[in-house]
PDB file of C-alpha atoms (C1' of nucleotides) in Angstrom:
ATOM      1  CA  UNK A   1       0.000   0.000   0.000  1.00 48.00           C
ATOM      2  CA  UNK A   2       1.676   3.467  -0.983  1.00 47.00           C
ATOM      3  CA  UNK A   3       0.268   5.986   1.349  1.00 48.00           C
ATOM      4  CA  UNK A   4       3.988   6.996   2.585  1.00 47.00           C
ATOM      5  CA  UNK A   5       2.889   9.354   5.183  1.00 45.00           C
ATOM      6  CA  UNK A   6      -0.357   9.270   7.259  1.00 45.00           C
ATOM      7  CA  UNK A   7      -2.621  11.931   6.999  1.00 40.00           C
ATOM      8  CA  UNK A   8      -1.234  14.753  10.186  1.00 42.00           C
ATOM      9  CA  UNK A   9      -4.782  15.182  11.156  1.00 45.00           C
ATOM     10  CA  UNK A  10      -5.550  18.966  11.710  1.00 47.00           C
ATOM     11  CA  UNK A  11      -6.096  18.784  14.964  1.00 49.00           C
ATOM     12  CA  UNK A  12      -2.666  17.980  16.718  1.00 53.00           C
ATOM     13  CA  UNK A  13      -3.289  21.605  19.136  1.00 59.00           C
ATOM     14  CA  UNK A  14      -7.113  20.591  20.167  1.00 58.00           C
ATOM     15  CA  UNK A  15      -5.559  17.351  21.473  1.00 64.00           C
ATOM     16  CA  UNK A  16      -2.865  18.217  23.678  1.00 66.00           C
ATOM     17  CA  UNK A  17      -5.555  21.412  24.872  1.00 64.00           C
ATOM     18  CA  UNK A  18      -7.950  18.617  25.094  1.00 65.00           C
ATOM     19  CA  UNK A  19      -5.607  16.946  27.780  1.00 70.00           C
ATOM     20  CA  UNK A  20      -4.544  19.785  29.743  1.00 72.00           C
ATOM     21  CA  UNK A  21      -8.238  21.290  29.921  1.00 74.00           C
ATOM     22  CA  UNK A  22      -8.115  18.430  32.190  1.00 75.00           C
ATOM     23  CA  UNK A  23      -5.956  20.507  34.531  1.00 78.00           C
ATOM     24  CA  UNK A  24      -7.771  23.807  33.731  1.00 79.00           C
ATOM     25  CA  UNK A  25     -10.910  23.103  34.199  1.00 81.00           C
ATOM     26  CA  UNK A  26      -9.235  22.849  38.041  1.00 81.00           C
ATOM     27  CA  UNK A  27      -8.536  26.468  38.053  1.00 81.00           C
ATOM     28  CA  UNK A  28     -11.786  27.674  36.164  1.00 77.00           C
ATOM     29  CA  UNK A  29     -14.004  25.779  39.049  1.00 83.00           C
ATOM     30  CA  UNK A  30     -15.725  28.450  41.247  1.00 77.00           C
ATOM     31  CA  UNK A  31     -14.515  27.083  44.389  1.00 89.00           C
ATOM     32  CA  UNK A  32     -11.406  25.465  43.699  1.00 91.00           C
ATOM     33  CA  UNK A  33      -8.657  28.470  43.218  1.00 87.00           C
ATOM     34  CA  UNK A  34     -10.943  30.012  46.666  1.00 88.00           C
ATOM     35  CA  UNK A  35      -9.998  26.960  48.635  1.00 93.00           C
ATOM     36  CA  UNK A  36      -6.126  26.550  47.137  1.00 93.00           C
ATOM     37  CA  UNK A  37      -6.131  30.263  47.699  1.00 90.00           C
ATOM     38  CA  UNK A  38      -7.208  29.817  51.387  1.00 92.00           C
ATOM     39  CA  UNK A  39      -5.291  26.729  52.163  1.00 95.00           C
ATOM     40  CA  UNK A  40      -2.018  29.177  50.758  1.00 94.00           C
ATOM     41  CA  UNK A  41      -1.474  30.256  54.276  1.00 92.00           C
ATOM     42  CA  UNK A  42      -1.802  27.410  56.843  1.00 96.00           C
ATOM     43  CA  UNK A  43      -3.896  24.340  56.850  1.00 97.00           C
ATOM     44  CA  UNK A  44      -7.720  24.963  57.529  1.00 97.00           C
ATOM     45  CA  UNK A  45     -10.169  22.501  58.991  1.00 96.00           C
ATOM     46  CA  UNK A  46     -13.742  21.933  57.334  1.00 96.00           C
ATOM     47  CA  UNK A  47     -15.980  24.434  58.618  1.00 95.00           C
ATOM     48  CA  UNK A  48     -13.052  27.214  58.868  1.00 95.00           C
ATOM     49  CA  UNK A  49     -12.585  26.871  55.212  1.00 95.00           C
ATOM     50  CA  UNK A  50     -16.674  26.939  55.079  1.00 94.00           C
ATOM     51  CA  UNK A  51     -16.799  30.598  57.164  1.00 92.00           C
ATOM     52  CA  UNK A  52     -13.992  32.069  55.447  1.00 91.00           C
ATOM     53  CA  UNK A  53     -15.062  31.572  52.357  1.00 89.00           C
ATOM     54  CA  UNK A  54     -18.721  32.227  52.994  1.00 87.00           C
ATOM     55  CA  UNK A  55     -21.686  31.125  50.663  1.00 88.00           C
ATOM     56  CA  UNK A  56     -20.315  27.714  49.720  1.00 92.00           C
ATOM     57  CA  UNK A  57     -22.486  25.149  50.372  1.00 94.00           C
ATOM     58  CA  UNK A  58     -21.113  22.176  52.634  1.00 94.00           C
ATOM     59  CA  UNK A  59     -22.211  19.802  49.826  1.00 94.00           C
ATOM     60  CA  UNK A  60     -19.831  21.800  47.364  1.00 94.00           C
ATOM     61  CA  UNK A  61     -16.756  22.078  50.304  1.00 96.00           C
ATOM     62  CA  UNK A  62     -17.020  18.467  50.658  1.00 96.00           C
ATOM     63  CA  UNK A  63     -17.200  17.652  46.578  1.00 95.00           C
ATOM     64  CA  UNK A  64     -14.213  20.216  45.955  1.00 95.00           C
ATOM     65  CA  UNK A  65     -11.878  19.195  48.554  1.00 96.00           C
ATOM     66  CA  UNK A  66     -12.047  15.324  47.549  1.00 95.00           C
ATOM     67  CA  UNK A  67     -11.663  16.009  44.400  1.00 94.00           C
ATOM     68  CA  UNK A  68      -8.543  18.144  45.029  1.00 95.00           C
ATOM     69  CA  UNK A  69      -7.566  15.154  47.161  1.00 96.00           C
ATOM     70  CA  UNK A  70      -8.130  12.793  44.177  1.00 93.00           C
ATOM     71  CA  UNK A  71      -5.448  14.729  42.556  1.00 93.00           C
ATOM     72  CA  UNK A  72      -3.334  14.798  45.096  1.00 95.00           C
ATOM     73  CA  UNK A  73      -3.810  18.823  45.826  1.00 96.00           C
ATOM     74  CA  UNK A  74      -4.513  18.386  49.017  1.00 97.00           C
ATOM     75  CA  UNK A  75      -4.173  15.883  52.154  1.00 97.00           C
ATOM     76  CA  UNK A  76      -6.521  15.301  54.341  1.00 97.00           C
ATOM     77  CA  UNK A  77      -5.714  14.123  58.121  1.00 97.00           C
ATOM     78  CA  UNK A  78      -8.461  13.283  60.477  1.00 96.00           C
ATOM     79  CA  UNK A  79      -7.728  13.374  64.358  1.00 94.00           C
ATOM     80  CA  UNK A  80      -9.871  11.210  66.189  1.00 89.00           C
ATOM     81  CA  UNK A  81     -10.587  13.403  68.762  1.00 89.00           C
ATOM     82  CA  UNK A  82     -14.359  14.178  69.896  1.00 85.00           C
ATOM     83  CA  UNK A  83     -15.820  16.253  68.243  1.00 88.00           C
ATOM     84  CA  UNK A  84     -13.835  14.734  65.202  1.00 91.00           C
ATOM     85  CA  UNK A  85     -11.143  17.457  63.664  1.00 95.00           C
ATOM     86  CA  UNK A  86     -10.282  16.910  60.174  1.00 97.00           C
ATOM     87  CA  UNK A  87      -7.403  19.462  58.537  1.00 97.00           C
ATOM     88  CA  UNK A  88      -6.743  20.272  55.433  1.00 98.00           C
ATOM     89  CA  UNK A  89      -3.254  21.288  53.742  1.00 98.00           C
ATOM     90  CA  UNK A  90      -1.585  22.149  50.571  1.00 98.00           C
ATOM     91  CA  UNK A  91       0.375  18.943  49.453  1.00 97.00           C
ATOM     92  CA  UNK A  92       3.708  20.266  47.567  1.00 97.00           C
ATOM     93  CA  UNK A  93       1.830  19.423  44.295  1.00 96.00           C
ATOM     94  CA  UNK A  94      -0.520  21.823  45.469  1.00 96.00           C
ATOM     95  CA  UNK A  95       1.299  24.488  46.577  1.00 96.00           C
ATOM     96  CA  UNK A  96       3.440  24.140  42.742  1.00 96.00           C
ATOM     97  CA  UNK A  97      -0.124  24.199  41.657  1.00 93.00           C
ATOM     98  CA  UNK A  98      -0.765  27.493  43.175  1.00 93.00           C
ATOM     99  CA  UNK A  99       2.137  29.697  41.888  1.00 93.00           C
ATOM    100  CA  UNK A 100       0.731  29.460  38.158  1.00 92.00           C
ATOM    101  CA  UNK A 101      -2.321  30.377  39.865  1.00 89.00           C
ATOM    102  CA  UNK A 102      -1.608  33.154  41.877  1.00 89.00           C
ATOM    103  CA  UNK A 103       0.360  34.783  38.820  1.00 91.00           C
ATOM    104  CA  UNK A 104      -3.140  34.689  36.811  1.00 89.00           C
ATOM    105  CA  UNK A 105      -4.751  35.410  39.651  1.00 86.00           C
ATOM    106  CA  UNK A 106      -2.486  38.956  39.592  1.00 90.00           C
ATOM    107  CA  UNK A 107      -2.920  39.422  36.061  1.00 92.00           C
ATOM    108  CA  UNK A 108      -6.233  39.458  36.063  1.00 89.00           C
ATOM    109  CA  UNK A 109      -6.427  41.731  39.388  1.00 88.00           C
ATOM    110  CA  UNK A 110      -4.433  44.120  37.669  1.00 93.00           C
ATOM    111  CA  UNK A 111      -6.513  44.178  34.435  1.00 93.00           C
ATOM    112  CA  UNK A 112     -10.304  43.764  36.364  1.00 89.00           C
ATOM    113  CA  UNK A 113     -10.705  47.525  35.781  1.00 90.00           C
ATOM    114  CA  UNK A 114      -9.919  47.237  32.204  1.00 94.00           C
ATOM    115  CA  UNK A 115     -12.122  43.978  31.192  1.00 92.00           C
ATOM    116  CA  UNK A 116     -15.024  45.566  33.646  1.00 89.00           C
ATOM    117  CA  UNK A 117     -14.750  48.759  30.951  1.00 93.00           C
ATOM    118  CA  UNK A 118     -14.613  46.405  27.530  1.00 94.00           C
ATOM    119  CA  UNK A 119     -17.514  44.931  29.085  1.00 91.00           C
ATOM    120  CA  UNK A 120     -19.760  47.942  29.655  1.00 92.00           C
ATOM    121  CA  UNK A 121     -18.358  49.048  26.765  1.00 93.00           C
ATOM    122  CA  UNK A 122     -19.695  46.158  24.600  1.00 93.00           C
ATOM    123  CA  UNK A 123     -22.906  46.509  26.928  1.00 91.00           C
ATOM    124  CA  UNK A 124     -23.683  49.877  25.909  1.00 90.00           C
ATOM    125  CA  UNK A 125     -22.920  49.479  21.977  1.00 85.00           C
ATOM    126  CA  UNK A 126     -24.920  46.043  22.270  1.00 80.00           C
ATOM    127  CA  UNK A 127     -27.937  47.314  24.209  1.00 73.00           C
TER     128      UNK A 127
ATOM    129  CA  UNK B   1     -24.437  54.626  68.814  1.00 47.00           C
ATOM    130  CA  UNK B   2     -21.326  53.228  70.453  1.00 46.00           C
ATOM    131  CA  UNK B   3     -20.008  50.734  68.006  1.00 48.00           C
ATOM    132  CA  UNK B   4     -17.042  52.493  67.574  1.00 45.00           C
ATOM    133  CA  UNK B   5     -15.278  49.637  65.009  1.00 44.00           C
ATOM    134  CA  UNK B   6     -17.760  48.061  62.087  1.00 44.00           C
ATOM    135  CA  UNK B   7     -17.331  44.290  63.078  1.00 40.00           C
ATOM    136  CA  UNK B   8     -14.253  43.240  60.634  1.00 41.00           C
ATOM    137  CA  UNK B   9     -16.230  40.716  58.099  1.00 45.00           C
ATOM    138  CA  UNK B  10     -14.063  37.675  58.305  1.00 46.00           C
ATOM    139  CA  UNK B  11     -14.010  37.456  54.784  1.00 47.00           C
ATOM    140  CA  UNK B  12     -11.944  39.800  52.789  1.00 54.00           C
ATOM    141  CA  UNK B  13     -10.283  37.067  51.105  1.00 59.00           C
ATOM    142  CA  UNK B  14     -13.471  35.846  49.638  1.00 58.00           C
ATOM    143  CA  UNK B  15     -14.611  38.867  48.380  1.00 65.00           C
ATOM    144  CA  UNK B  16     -11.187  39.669  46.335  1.00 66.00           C
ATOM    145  CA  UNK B  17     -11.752  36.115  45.356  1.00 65.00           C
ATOM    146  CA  UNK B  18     -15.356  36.372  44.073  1.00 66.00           C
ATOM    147  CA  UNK B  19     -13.996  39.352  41.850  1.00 71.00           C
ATOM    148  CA  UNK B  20     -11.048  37.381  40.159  1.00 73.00           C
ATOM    149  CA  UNK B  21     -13.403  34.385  39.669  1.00 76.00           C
ATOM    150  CA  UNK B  22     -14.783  36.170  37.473  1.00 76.00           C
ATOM    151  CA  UNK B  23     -11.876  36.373  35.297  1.00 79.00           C
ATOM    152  CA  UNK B  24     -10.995  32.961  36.041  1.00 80.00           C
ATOM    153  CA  UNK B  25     -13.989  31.427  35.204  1.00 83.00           C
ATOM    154  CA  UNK B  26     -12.935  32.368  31.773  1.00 82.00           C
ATOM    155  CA  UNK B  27     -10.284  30.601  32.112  1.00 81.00           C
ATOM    156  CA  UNK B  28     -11.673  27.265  33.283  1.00 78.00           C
ATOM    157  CA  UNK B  29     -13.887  27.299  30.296  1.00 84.00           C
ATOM    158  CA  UNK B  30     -13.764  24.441  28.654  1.00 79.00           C
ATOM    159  CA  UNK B  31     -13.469  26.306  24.790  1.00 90.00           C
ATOM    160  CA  UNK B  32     -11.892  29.850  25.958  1.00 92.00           C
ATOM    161  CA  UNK B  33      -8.496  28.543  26.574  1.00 88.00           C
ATOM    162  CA  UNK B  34      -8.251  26.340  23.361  1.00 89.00           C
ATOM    163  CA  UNK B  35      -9.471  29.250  21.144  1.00 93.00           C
ATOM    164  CA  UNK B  36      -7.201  31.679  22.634  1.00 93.00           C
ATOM    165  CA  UNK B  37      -4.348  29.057  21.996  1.00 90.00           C
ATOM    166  CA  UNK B  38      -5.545  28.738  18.658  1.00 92.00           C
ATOM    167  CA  UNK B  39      -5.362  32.211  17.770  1.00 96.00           C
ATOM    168  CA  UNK B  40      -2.523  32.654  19.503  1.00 94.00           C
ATOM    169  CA  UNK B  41      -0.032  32.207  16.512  1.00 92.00           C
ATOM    170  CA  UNK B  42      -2.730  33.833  14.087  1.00 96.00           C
ATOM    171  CA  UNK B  43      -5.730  35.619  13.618  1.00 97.00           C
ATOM    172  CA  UNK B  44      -8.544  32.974  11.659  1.00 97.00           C
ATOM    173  CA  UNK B  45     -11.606  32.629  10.732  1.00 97.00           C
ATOM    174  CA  UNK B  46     -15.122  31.645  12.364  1.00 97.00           C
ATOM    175  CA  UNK B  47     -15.314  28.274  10.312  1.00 96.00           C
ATOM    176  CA  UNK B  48     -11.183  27.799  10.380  1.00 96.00           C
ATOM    177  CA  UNK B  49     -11.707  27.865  14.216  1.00 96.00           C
ATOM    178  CA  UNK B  50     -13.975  25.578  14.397  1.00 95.00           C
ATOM    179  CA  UNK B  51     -12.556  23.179  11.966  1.00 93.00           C
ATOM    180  CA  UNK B  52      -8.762  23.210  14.047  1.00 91.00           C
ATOM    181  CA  UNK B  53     -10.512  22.739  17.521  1.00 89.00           C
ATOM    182  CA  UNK B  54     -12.712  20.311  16.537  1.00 87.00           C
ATOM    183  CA  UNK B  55     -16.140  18.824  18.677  1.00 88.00           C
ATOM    184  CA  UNK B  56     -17.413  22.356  19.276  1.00 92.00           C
ATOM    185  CA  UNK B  57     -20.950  23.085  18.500  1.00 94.00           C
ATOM    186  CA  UNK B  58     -21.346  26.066  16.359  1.00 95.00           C
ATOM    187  CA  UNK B  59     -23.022  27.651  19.128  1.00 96.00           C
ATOM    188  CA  UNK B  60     -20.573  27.218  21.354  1.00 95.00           C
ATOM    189  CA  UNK B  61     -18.051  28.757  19.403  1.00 97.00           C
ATOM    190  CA  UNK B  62     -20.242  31.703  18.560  1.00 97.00           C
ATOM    191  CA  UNK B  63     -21.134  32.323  22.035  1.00 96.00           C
ATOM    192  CA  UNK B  64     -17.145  31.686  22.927  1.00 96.00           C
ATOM    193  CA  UNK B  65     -16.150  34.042  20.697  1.00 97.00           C
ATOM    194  CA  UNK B  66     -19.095  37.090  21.933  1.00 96.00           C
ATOM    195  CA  UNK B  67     -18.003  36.608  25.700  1.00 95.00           C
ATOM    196  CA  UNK B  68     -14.326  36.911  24.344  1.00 96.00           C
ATOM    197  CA  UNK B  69     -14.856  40.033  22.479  1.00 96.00           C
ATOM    198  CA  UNK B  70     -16.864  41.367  25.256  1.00 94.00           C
ATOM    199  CA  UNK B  71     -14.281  40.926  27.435  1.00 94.00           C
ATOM    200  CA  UNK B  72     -11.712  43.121  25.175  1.00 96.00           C
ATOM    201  CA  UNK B  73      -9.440  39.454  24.531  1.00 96.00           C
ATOM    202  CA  UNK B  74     -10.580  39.542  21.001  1.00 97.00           C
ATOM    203  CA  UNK B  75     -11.134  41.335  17.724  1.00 97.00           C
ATOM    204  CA  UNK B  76     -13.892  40.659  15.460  1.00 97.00           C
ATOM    205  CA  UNK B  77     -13.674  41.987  11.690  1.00 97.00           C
ATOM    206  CA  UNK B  78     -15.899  41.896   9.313  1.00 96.00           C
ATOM    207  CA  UNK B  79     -15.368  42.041   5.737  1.00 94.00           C
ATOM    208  CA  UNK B  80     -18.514  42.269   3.617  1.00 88.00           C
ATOM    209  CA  UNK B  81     -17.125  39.894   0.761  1.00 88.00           C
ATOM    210  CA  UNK B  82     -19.640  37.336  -0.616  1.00 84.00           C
ATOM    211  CA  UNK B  83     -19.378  35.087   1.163  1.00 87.00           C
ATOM    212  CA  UNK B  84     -19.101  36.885   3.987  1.00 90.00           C
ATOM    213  CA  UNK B  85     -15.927  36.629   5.964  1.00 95.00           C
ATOM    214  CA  UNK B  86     -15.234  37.530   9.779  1.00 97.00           C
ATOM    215  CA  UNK B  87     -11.676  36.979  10.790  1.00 97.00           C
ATOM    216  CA  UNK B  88     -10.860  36.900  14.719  1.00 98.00           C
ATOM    217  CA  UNK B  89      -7.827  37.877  16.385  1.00 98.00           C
ATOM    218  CA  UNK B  90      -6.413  38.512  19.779  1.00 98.00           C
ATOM    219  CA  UNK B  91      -6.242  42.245  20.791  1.00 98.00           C
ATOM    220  CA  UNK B  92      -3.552  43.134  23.175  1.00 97.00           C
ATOM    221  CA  UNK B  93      -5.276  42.016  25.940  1.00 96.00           C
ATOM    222  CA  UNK B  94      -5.563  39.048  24.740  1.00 96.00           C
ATOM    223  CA  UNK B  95      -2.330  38.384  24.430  1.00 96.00           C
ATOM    224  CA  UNK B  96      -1.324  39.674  27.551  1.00 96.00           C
ATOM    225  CA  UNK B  97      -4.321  37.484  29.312  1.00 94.00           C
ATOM    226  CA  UNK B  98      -2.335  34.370  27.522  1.00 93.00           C
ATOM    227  CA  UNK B  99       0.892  34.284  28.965  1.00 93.00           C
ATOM    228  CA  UNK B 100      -0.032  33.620  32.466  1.00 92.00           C
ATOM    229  CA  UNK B 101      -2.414  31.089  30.491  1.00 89.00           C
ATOM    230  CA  UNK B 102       0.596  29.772  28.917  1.00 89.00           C
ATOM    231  CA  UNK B 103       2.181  29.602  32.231  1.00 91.00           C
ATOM    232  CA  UNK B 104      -0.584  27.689  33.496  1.00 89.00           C
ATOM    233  CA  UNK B 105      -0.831  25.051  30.422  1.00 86.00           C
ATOM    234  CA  UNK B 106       3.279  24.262  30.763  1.00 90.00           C
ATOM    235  CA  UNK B 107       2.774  23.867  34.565  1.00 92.00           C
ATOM    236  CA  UNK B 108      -0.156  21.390  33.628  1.00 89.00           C
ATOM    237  CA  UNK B 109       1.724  19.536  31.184  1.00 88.00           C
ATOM    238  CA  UNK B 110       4.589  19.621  33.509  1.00 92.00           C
ATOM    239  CA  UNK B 111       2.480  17.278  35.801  1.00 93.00           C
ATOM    240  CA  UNK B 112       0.206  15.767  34.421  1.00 89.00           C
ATOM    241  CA  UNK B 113       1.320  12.623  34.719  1.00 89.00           C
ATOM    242  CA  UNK B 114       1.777  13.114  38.416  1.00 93.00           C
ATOM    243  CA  UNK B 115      -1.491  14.532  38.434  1.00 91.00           C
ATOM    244  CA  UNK B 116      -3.388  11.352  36.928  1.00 88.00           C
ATOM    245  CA  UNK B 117      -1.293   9.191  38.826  1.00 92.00           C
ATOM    246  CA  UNK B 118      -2.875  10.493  42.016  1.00 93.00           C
ATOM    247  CA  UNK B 119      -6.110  10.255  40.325  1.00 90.00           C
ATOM    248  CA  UNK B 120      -5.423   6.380  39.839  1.00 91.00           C
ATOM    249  CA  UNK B 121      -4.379   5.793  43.302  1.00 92.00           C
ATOM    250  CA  UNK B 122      -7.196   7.676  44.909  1.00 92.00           C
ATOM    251  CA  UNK B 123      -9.751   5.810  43.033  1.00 90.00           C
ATOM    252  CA  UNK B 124      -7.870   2.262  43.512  1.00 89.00           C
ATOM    253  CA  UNK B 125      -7.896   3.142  46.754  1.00 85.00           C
ATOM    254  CA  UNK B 126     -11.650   3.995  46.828  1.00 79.00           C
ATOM    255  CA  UNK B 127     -13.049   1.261  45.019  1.00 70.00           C
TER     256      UNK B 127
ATOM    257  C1'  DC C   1     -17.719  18.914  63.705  1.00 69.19           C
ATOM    258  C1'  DA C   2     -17.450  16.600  59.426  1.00 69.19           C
ATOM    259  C1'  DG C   3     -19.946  14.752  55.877  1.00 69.19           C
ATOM    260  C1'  DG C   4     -23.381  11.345  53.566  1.00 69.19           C
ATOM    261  C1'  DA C   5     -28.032  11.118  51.181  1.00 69.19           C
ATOM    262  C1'  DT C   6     -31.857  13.418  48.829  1.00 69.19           C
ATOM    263  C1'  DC C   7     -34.342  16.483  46.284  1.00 69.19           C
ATOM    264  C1'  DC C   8     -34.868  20.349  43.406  1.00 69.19           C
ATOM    265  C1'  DT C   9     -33.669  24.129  40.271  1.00 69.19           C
ATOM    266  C1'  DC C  10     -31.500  26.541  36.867  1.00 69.19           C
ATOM    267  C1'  DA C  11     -27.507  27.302  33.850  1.00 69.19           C
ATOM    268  C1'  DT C  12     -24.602  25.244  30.451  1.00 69.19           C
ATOM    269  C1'  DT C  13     -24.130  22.612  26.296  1.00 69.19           C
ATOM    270  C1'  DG C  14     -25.355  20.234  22.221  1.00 69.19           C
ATOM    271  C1'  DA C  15     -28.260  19.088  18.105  1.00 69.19           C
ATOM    272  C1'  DT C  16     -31.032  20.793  14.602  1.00 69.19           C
ATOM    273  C1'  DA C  17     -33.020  23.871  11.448  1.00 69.19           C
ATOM    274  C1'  DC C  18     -33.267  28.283   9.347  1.00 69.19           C
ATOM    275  C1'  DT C  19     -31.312  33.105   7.472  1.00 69.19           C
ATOM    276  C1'  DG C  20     -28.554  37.018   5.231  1.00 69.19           C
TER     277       DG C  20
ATOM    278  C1'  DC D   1     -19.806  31.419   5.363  1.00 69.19           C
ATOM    279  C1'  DA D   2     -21.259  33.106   9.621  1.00 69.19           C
ATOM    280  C1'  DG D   3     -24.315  33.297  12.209  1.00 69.19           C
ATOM    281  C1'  DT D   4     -29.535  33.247  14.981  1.00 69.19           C
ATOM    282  C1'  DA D   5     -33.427  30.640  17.058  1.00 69.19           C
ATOM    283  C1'  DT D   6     -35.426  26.799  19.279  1.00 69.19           C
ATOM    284  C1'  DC D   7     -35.579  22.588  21.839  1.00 69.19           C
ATOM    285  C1'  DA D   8     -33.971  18.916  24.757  1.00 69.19           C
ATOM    286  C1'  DA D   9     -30.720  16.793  28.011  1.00 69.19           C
ATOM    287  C1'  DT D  10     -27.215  16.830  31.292  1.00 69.19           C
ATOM    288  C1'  DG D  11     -25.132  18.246  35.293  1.00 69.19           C
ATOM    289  C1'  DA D  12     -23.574  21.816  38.557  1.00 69.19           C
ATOM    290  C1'  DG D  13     -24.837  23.709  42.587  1.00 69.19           C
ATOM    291  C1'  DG D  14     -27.847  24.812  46.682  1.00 69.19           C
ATOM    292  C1'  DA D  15     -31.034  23.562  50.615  1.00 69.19           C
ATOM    293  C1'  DT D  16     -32.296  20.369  53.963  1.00 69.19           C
ATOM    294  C1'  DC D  17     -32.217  16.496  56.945  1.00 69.19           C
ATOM    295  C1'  DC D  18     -29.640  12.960  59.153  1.00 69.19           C
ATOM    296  C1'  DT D  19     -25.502  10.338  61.256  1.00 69.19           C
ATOM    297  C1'  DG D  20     -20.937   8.970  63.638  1.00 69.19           C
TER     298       DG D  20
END
DNA sequence: CAGGATCCTCATTGATACTG
DNA sequence: CAGTATCAATGAGGATCCTG
């Protein structure tokens, strides 16, 4: 058969951003940069996580952090004391993680002002 | 009335938070990032987009695209050829919005593997 | 205190068909 | 070609109640 060279199908960029939207979709999760964010300090235990970041719903704390445990984000340690304590910390993956993070998280402090004005721009023309 | 200090809300944090979330969000979108990748290394076409990412709805890409160009990331041009064509490019902004992106995709790719391998154990470990 | 189980609602996404 | 409009399905996210 004389087909030399397989078709390079187009699409060799939507793959590899395929894989890694993987990892993105991490960072674009309401509450996941908030907890990473929070955790950036010290460790935190349930509900103090819960108060400081106010209007999360336990179900959502509790879905976030094991799935930032599933990928090995964060560690979870449970003291058996009474009531029970659980605490939650940065694993070093995590705080890696978090640098990337925290440098978007500055760009986009440092251009809020100017996307908040494209968008009431584009409001106005729009409406 | 003697409350001589407003009760310091617990939650500064959040609130900075809640206002870069919404920038982030944009980031965790599952189509933003690829199509600011894509016209990263050149400005294309509505149909030309669609065709390199590949498994986005027309929709999808349309409505991509608006919140983009609200937003001040991207450029839409229209030139009233038959058939019409709209070419769409990343302003300034844009670009600046995708180096801390670009940041974030390398540190993805960096672990990924790490990353997935936690995701393995955790869920060997579950089931 | 930490979190599992349920139920419910609304936003996101896709598929399809039509238009300038 | 580059959209808009409509419809249907899926799932995220919140509220509530209950347990160890």
């Amino acid at each position: 058969m004389d087909m030399p060279a397989p078709p390079p199908p187009p699409h060799q960029i939507s793959d590899q951003c395929r894989k890694l939207s993987t990892v993105l979709s991490l960072v674009g999760d309401k509450w996941t940069v908030m907890i990473v964010m929070v955790l950036r300090d010290r460790p935190r235990r349930f509900n103090d996580i819960k108060r400081t970041i106010g209007g999360i719903s336990q179900q959502m704390l509790t879905r976030t952090l094991r799935a930032l445990e599933r990928d090995g984000m964060v560690s979870r340690t449970v003291y058996p004391t009474l009531p029970p304590q659980v605490e939650y910390a940065l694993t070093d993956l995590g705080r890696s993680m978090s640098e990337p993070v925290h440098a978007l998280g500055q760009w986009a402090g440092a251009h809020l002002d100017q996307i908040e004005g494209h968008r009431a721009d584009f409001d106005g023309r729009t409406a």
